[in-house]
Every structure is written in C-alpha cells, then in structure tokens.
Coordinates of C-alpha atoms in Angstrom, one line a residue:
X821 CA 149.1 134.9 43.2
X822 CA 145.7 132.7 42.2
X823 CA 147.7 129.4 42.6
X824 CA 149.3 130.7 46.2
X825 CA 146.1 131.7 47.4
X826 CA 144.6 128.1 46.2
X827 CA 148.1 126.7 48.6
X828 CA 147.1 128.4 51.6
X829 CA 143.9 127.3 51.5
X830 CA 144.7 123.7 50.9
X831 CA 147.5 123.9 53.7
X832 CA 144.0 125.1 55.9
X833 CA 142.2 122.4 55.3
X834 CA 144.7 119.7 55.6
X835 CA 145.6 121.2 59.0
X836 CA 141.9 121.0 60.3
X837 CA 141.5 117.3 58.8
X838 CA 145.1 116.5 61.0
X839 CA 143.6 117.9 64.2
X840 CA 140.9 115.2 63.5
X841 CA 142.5 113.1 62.5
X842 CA 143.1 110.6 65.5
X843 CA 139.5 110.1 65.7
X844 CA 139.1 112.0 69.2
X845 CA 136.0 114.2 67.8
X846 CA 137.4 116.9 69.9
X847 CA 137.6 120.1 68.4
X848 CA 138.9 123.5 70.5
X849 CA 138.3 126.8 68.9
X850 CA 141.5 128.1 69.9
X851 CA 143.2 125.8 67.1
X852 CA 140.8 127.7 64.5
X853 CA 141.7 131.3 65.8
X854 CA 139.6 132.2 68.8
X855 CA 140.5 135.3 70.3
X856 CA 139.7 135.0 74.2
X857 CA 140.4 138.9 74.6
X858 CA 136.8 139.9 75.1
X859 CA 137.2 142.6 73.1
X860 CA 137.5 141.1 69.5
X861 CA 134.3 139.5 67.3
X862 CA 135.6 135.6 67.2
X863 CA 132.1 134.9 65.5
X864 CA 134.0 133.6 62.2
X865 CA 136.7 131.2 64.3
X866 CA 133.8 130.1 66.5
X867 CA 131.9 128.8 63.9
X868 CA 134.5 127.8 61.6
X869 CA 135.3 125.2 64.5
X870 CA 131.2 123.8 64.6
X871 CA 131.4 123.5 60.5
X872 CA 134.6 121.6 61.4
X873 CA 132.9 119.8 63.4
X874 CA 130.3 118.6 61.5
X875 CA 132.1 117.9 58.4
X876 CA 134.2 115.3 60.4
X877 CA 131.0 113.7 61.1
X878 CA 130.4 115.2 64.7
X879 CA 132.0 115.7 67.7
X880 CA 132.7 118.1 70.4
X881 CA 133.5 121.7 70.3
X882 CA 135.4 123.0 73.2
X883 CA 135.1 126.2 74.0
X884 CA 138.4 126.6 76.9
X885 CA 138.2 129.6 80.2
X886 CA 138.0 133.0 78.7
X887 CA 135.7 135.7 77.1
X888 CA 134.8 135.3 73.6
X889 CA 132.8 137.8 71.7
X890 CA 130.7 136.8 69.4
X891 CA 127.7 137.3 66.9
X892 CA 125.1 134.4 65.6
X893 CA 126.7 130.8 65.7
X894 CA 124.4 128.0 63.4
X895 CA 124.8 124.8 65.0
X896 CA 125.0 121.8 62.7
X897 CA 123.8 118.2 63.7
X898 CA 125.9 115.9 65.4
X899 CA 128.1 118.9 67.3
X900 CA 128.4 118.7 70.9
X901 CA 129.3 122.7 71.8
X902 CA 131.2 122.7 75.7
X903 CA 131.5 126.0 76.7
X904 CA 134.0 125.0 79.7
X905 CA 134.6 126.3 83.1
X906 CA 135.8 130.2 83.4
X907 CA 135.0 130.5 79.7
X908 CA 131.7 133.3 78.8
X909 CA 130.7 133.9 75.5
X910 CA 129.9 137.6 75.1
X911 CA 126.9 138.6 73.1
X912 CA 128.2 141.1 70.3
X913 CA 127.3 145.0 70.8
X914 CA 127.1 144.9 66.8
X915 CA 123.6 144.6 65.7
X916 CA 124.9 143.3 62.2
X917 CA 126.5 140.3 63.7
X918 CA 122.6 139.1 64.1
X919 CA 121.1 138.6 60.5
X920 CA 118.1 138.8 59.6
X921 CA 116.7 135.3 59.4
X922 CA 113.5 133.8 57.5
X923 CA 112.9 130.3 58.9
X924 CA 111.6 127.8 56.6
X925 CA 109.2 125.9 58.7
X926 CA 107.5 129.2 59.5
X927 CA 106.7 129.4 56.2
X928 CA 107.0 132.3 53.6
X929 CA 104.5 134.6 55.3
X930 CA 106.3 134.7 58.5
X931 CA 108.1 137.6 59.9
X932 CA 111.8 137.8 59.3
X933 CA 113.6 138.5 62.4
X934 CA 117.3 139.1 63.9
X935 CA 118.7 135.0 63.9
X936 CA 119.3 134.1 67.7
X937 CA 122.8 134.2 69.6
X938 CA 122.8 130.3 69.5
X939 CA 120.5 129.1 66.2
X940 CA 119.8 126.2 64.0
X941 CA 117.2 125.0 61.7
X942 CA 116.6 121.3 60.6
X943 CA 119.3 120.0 62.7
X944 CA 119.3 116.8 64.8
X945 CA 121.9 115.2 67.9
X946 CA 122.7 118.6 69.1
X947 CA 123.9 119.5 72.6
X948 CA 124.9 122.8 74.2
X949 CA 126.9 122.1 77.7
X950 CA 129.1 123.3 80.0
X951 CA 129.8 125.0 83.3
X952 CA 130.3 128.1 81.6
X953 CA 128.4 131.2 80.9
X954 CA 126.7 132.7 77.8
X955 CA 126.0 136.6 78.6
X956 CA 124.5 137.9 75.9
X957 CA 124.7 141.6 76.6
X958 CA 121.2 142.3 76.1
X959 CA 120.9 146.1 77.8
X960 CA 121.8 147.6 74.1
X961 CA 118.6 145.4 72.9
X962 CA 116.3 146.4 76.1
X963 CA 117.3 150.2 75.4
X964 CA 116.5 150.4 71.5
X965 CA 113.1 148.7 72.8
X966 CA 112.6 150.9 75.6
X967 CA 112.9 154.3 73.4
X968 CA 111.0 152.5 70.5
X969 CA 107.5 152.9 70.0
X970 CA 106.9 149.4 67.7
X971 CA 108.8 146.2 68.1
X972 CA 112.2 146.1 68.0
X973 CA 113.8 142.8 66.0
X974 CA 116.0 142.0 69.1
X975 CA 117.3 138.6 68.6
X976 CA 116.5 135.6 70.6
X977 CA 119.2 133.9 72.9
X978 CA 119.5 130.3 72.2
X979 CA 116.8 129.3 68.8
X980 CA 116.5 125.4 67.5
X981 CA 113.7 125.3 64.8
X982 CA 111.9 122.0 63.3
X983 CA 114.7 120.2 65.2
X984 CA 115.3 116.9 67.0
X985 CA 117.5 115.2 70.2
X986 CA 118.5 118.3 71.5
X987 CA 120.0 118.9 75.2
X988 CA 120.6 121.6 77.0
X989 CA 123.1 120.9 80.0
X990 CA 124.8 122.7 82.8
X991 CA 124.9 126.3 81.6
X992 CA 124.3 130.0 83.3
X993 CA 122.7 132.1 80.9
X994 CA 122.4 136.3 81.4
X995 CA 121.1 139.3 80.0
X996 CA 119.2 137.6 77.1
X997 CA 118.2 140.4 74.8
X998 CA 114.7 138.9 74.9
X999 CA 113.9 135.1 75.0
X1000 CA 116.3 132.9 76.4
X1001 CA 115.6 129.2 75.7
X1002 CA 113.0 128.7 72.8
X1003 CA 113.3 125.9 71.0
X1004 CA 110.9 125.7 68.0
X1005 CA 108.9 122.5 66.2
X1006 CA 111.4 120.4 68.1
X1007 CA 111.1 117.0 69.3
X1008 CA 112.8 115.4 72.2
X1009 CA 114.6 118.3 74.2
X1010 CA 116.3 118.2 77.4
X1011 CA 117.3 121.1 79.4
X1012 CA 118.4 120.2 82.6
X1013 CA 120.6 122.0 85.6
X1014 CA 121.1 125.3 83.9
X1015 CA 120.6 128.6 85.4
X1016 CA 119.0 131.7 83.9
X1017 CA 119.1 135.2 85.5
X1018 CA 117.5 138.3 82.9
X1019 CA 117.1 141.4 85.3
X1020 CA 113.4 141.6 86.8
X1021 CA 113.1 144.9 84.4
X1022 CA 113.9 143.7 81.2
X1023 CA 111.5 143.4 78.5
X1024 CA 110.0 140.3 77.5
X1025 CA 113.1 138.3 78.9
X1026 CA 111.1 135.2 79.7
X1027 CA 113.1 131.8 80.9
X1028 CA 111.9 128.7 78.7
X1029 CA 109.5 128.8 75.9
X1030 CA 109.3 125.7 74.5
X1031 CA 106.7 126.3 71.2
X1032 CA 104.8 123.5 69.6
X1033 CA 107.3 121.1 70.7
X1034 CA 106.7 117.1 71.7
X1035 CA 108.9 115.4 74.3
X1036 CA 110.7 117.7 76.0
X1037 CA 112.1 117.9 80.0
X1038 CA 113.2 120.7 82.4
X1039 CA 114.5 119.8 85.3
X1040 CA 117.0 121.1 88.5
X1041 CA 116.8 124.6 86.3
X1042 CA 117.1 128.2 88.0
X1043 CA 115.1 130.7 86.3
X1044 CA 115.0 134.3 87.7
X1045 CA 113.7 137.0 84.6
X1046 CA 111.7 139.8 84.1
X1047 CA 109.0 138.1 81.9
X1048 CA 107.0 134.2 82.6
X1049 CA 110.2 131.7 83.7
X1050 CA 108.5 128.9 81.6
X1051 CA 105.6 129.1 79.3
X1052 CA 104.5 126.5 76.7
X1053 CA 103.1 127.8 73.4
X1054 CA 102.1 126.5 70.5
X1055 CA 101.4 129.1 68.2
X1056 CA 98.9 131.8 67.1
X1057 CA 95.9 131.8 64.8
X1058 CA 97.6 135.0 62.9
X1059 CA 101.4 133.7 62.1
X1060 CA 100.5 132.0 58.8
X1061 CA 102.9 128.7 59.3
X1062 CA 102.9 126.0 57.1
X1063 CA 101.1 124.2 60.2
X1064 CA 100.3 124.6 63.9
X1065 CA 101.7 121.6 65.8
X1066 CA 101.0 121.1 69.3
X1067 CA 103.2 121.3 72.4
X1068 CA 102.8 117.9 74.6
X1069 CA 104.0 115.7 76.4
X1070 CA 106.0 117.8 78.5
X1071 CA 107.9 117.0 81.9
X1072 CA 109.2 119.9 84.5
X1073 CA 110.3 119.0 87.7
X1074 CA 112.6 120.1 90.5
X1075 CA 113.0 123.8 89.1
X1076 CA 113.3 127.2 91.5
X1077 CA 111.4 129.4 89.6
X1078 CA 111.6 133.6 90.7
X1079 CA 110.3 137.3 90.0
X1080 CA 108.9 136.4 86.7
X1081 CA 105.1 137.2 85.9
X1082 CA 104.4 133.4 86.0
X1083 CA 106.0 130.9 87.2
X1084 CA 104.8 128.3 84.3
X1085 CA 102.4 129.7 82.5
X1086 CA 100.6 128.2 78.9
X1087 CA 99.4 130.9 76.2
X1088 CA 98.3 132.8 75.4
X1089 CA 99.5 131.8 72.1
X1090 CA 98.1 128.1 72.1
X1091 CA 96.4 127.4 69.1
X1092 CA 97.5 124.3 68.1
X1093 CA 96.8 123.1 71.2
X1094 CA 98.7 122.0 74.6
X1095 CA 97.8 118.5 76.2
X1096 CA 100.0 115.6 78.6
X1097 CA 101.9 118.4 81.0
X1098 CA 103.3 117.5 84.6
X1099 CA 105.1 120.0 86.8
X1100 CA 106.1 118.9 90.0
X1101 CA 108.2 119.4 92.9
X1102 CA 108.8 123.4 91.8
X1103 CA 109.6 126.2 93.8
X1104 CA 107.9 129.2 93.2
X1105 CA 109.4 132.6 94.3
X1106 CA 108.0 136.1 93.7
X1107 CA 106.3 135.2 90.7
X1108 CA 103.4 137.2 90.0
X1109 CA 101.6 134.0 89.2
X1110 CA 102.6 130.5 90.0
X1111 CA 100.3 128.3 87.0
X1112 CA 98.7 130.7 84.7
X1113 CA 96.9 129.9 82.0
X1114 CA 95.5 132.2 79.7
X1115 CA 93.9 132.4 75.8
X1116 CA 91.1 134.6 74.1
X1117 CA 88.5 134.1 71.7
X1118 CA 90.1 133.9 68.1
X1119 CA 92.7 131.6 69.3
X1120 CA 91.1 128.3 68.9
X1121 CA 93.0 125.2 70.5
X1122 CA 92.9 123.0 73.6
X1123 CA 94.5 123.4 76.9
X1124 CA 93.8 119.6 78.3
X1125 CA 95.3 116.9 80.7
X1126 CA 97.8 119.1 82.7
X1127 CA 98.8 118.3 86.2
X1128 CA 100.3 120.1 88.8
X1129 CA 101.9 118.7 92.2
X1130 CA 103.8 118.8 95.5
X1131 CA 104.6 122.9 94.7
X1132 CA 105.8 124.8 97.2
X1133 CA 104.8 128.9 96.6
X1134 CA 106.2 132.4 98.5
X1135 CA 105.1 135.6 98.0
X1136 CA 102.7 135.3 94.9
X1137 CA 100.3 137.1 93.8
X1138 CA 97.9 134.6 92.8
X1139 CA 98.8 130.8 92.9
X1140 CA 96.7 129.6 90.4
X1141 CA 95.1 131.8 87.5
X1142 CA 93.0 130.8 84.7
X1143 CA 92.0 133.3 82.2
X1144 CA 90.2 133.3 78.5
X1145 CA 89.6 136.5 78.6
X1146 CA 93.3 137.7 78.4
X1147 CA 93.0 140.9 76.6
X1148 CA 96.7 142.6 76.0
X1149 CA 97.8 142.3 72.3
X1150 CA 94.5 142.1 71.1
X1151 CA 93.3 145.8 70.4
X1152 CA 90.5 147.2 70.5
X1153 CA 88.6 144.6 69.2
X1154 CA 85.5 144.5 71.3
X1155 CA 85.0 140.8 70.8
X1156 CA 88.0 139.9 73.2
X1157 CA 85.9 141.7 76.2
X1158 CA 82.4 141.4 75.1
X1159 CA 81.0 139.4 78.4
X1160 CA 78.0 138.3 76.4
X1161 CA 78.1 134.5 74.8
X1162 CA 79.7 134.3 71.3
X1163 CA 79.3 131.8 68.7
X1164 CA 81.5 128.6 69.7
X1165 CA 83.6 127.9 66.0
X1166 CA 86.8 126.3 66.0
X1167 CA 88.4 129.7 66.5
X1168 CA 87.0 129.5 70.3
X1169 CA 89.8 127.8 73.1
X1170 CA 88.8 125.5 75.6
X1171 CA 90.6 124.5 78.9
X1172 CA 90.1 121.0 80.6
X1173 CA 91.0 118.5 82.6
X1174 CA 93.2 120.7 85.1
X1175 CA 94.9 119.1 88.4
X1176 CA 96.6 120.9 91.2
X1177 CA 97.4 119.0 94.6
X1178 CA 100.0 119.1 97.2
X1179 CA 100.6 122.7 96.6
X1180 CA 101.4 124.7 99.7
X1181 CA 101.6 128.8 98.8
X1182 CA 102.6 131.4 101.8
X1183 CA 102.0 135.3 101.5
X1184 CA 99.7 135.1 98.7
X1185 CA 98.8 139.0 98.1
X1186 CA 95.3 139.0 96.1
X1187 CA 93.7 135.7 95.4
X1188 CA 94.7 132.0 95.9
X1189 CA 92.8 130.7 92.7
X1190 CA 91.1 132.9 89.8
X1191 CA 89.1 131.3 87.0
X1192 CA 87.7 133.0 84.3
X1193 CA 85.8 130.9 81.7
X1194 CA 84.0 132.0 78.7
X1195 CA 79.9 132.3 78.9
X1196 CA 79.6 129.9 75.9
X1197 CA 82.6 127.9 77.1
X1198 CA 83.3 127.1 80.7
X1199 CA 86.7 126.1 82.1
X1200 CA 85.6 122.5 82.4
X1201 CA 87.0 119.2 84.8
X1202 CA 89.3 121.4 87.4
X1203 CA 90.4 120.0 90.6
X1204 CA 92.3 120.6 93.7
X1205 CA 93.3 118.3 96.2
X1206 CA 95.1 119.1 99.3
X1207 CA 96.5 122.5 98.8
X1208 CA 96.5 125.6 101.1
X1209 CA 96.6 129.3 100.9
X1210 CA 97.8 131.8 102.9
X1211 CA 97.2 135.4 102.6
X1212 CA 100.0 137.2 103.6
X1213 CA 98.7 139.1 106.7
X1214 CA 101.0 142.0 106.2
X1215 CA 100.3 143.1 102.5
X1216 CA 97.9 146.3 102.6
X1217 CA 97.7 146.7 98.5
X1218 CA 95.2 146.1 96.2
X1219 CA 95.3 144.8 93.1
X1220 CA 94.2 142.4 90.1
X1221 CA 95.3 138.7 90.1
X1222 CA 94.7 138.4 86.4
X1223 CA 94.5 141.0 83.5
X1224 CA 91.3 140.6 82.1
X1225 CA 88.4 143.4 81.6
X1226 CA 86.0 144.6 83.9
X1227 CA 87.8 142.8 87.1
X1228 CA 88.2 145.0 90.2
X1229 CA 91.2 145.0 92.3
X1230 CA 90.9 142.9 95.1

C-alpha cells in the first residue's frame, strides 16, 4: 500500500508538470479539482493550482464562470490569478478556513489575527485580475462583531505584506468582512478599474488602505462602503513593528468615491509619516467627509506635501476637515483633549504643506472647511485656490463636522 500511495502521487505530479508543459504559463483550477458548485470548500484545489503555478516559474491562474467557495488562498510571486467573467469566489462561512496568522514584518509583538481571503507575505510580480467577482460573505463576520463587546479577529479581504510589483485590475469586490484592499509595507502597487460595494452599515468595511506603502496608484475605482473609501496610513506609535515606514508617493485619480465617512482620508494612524500625495479629478458622493485628515498627540509623524484638485463634491458633510485632536480609540486619557499647550517631543504630529483647488462641493450640510490644530503646534502652509461651497439650502440638522472634543454642533 506505501509504494501505491508513493505511484499515485508521482502519477499527480507528472500530470501537473504535462499541463505545463508547452510553456503556455496557463494554469485553470478546474484541471486541479475545482468544484464550481458554490456549495463545496475548493480552498485546497484553488491553491493547489497558485503553488502550481509558482513552481513552474509563474504564470497565470484561471479561475473559469462559476461560484467557488473558498477559505484563505497565499499567493506566491510570479502568479497572475484571473478570476474570469461569470466566475465569483465565495468567502467561506467556516471561520477555520481563516488561520490565524503572525506576519513577520510586524514583528514578534504584533497581534495575531485571522489571514485575509486573498494573502501573501514577502512576495513580488503578483497580480489579481479579472472581470469577475470576489464576495466575501462578510455578514457572518459583521454579526459576531455586532453582538461582541471587544474586537472580533474578522479577517481582512485581500492582504499583501512587505511586498512588491503588485496590481490590482478589473475586479468587483463585496461584503468584505472588514477591510477590503490593504496592502501592507508594499512597494509599487497598482489598483486600477475595480469596483467595491460593502453595505453603508457594515463595520469598519473601509475601501483602500494602503499602509506604509511607497509608489502606489488608484485610478478609475468605485468605492461605495460603510467605513473611509480610501485612507493612507502608516502605522501607530503602539504596534511594536520592527519599523514604521512611511506611506508616499501616492497617485489617485479618476475614482467615484460614496457613503463612506471620508472620501480619502490620512490617519489617524500615521506615525511614520505621509508625504508626496495627489488626488485629483475624484467624485465625491455622500461621504461624510470628502479629505479628512486627522492624528492626536502621541502619534508623532508628518502629514506634508499633499495636494488636492479639480474634485467635484455632493452631499457632504464637510468638504475638507483637518483634525489633531481626533479623540475615538484613545480613552480616557485626558491628554488627547486637554486644549492647553503640551510639550512638543517627537511623539507630537504635525500637518503641512496642504493644497486644495478646483474643488467644486454642492449641498454641504455643516461646514465647508474645519481645521483644528494643536496650541503648541499649528496646522501650518494650507491653501485653497478656486473652490466653492454650497450649503445645502434644504438641510435643517445640526451637527459636528469633525469628532473632536468640546466642538458644538453647527
């Protein structure tokens, strides 16, 4: 029976090395087992085809029209995955299908958490395209959080850490069970013509968060969530990483952006600073905010050389908001909302060097620009050139345009 089983599994792999071997690159999951039923985990066949992949030296992974369910796939450099037209990959309802995953760029400190539907550490040439869908089934995750009174480890949707050359092409992505796109420490990144829609009540479902990342592009994307559609972070002063690289150098343009609390938005975790960002030609829709920045004593970093222009706004609550005295997550650690001037150490942020022109918002509800500094640092260097406001005549509310303490609704 030993010397059968050691047959089959030579017949195996001589019959993956054939599929490969007229040098197409092209590998379809259905020739490694994928069930397309929507009912049945095809985790194992999925990834089976990406290791395939990768062992033949790269290539592309087709994923052909149908519903596959599946748990954590670990992309591997090199591997194009093209989840085609009519085909959805199904987030698992099986919370052990997401292990728990200790990345080791975080460093040993960090907090283990579930690995992301799409994940991959240390990898480099990878792309994830299509015209098909990636539902991740997230209303198990948003429930368990909902009921729970601490953090729930949901996993993230699509997570590339201390990675480069990565794009992101094409795709819809739904029902994230928190964070959709986040690449991590990742250099040159491209995510461009996809489409996100998270329900406007689901927690913490924001867009794209690229964190402490260099070189990276969104453009022609669709983001409708229930969280900030874009936000750039770089880190906090409390997650103990081996080192807190900036995010910079960061291009979005031509992107509808809807319903989320901000539109793009930078913090509040920014401590290892965020510098060289242009957004332009956006469309902002519904967004609580449109640019928000925001960051707290403790944090430490700079938020410098960002520009903003030719933005069209509808139906914000406050265009622009600047804040460094955003409170939530911080306790009740008086220091956050004392109003007197502190000590300026490197733990203290600083924001500067801020354009905004051409922007044109309609039906503002509350303010059209808020700006809160700290007494013993300013918000320094911020200009606007040829925007307007309108205040949306109809809107009888009242109500904060920033959450910081002491502010009265407007």
């Amino acid at each position: 029976m030993k010397w059968l089983s050691v047959c089959v599994c030579l017949i195996a792999v001589a019959s993956v090395q054939c599929f490969a071997a007229d040098g197409s690159g092209v590998f379809n999951v259905k020739d490694f087992g994928a069930n397309a039923d929507g009912k049945t985990s095809t985790t194992r066949e999925l990834q089976k085809a990406i290791d395939a992949c990768n062992a033949a030296g790269g290539g592309t992974v087709i994923v052909p029209a149908g519903s596959y369910v599946t748990g954590t796939l670990w992309m591997k450099s090199n591997v194009t995955l093209d989840i085609q037209a009519g085909a959805t990959l199904l987030g698992s309802q099986d919370e052990e299908e997401f292990p728990i995953f200790q990345s080791k760029w975080e460093g040993e400190k960090a907090t283990p958490r579930r690995a992301a539907l799409i994940s991959g550490e240390g990898v480099e040439n990878v792309s994830l395209v299509g015209r098909g869908t990636i539902d991740a089934r997230g209303q198990m995750w948003w429930k368990l959080q909902k009921e729970s009174k601490k953090e729930v480890l949901r996993p993230l949707m699509f997570r590339l850490i201390n990675s480069k050359n990565i794009l992101v092409e094409g795709l819809t992505f739904k029902n994230s069970p928190m964070w959709t796109i986040t690449p991590l420490a990742c250099e040159n990144v491209v995510i461009n013509r996809i489409t996100i829609a998270n329900p406007s009540d689901s927690p913490n479902t924001d867009g794209i968060n690229p964190e402490s990342c260099r070189n990276v592009r969104i453009s022609n994307c669709t983001v409708d969530v229930g969280d900030d559609c874009i936000t750039l972070k770089s880190g906090k002063e409390t997650d103990n990483r081996k080192a807190l690289w900036p995010t910079e150098n960061i291009t979005i343009t031509n992107c509808t952006l809807m319903h989320g609390h901000g539109g793009v938005v930078v913090g509040s975790e920014m401590s290892g600073s965020v510098r060289n960002v242009v957004v332009s030609n956006c469309v902002f829709v519904g967004t609580d905010r449109g640019l928000r920045f925001k960051s707290r004593r403790g944090r430490g970093g700079v938020v410098e050389d960002f520009r903003a222009d030719n933005l069209i706004m509808d139906g914000v609550l406050c265009p622009i908001a600047i804040n460094l005295f955003y409170a939530p997550g911080a306790g009740e650690d008086q220091k956050f909302r004392d109003p007197t001037s502190q000590p300026i150490d490197e733990t203290t942020p600083h924001f500067r060097r801020l354009r905004f022109s051409n922007i044109t918002a309609r039906n503002v509800k509350y303010a059209a620009v808020f700006i809160i500094g700290l007494p013993e640092v300013h918000v320094e260097d911020v200009v606007l050139n040829s925007c307007s406001f309108y205040i949306d005549p109809k809107w009888e509310k009242s109500g904060k345009p920033e959450m910081a303490p002491g502010l009265q609704p407007l």
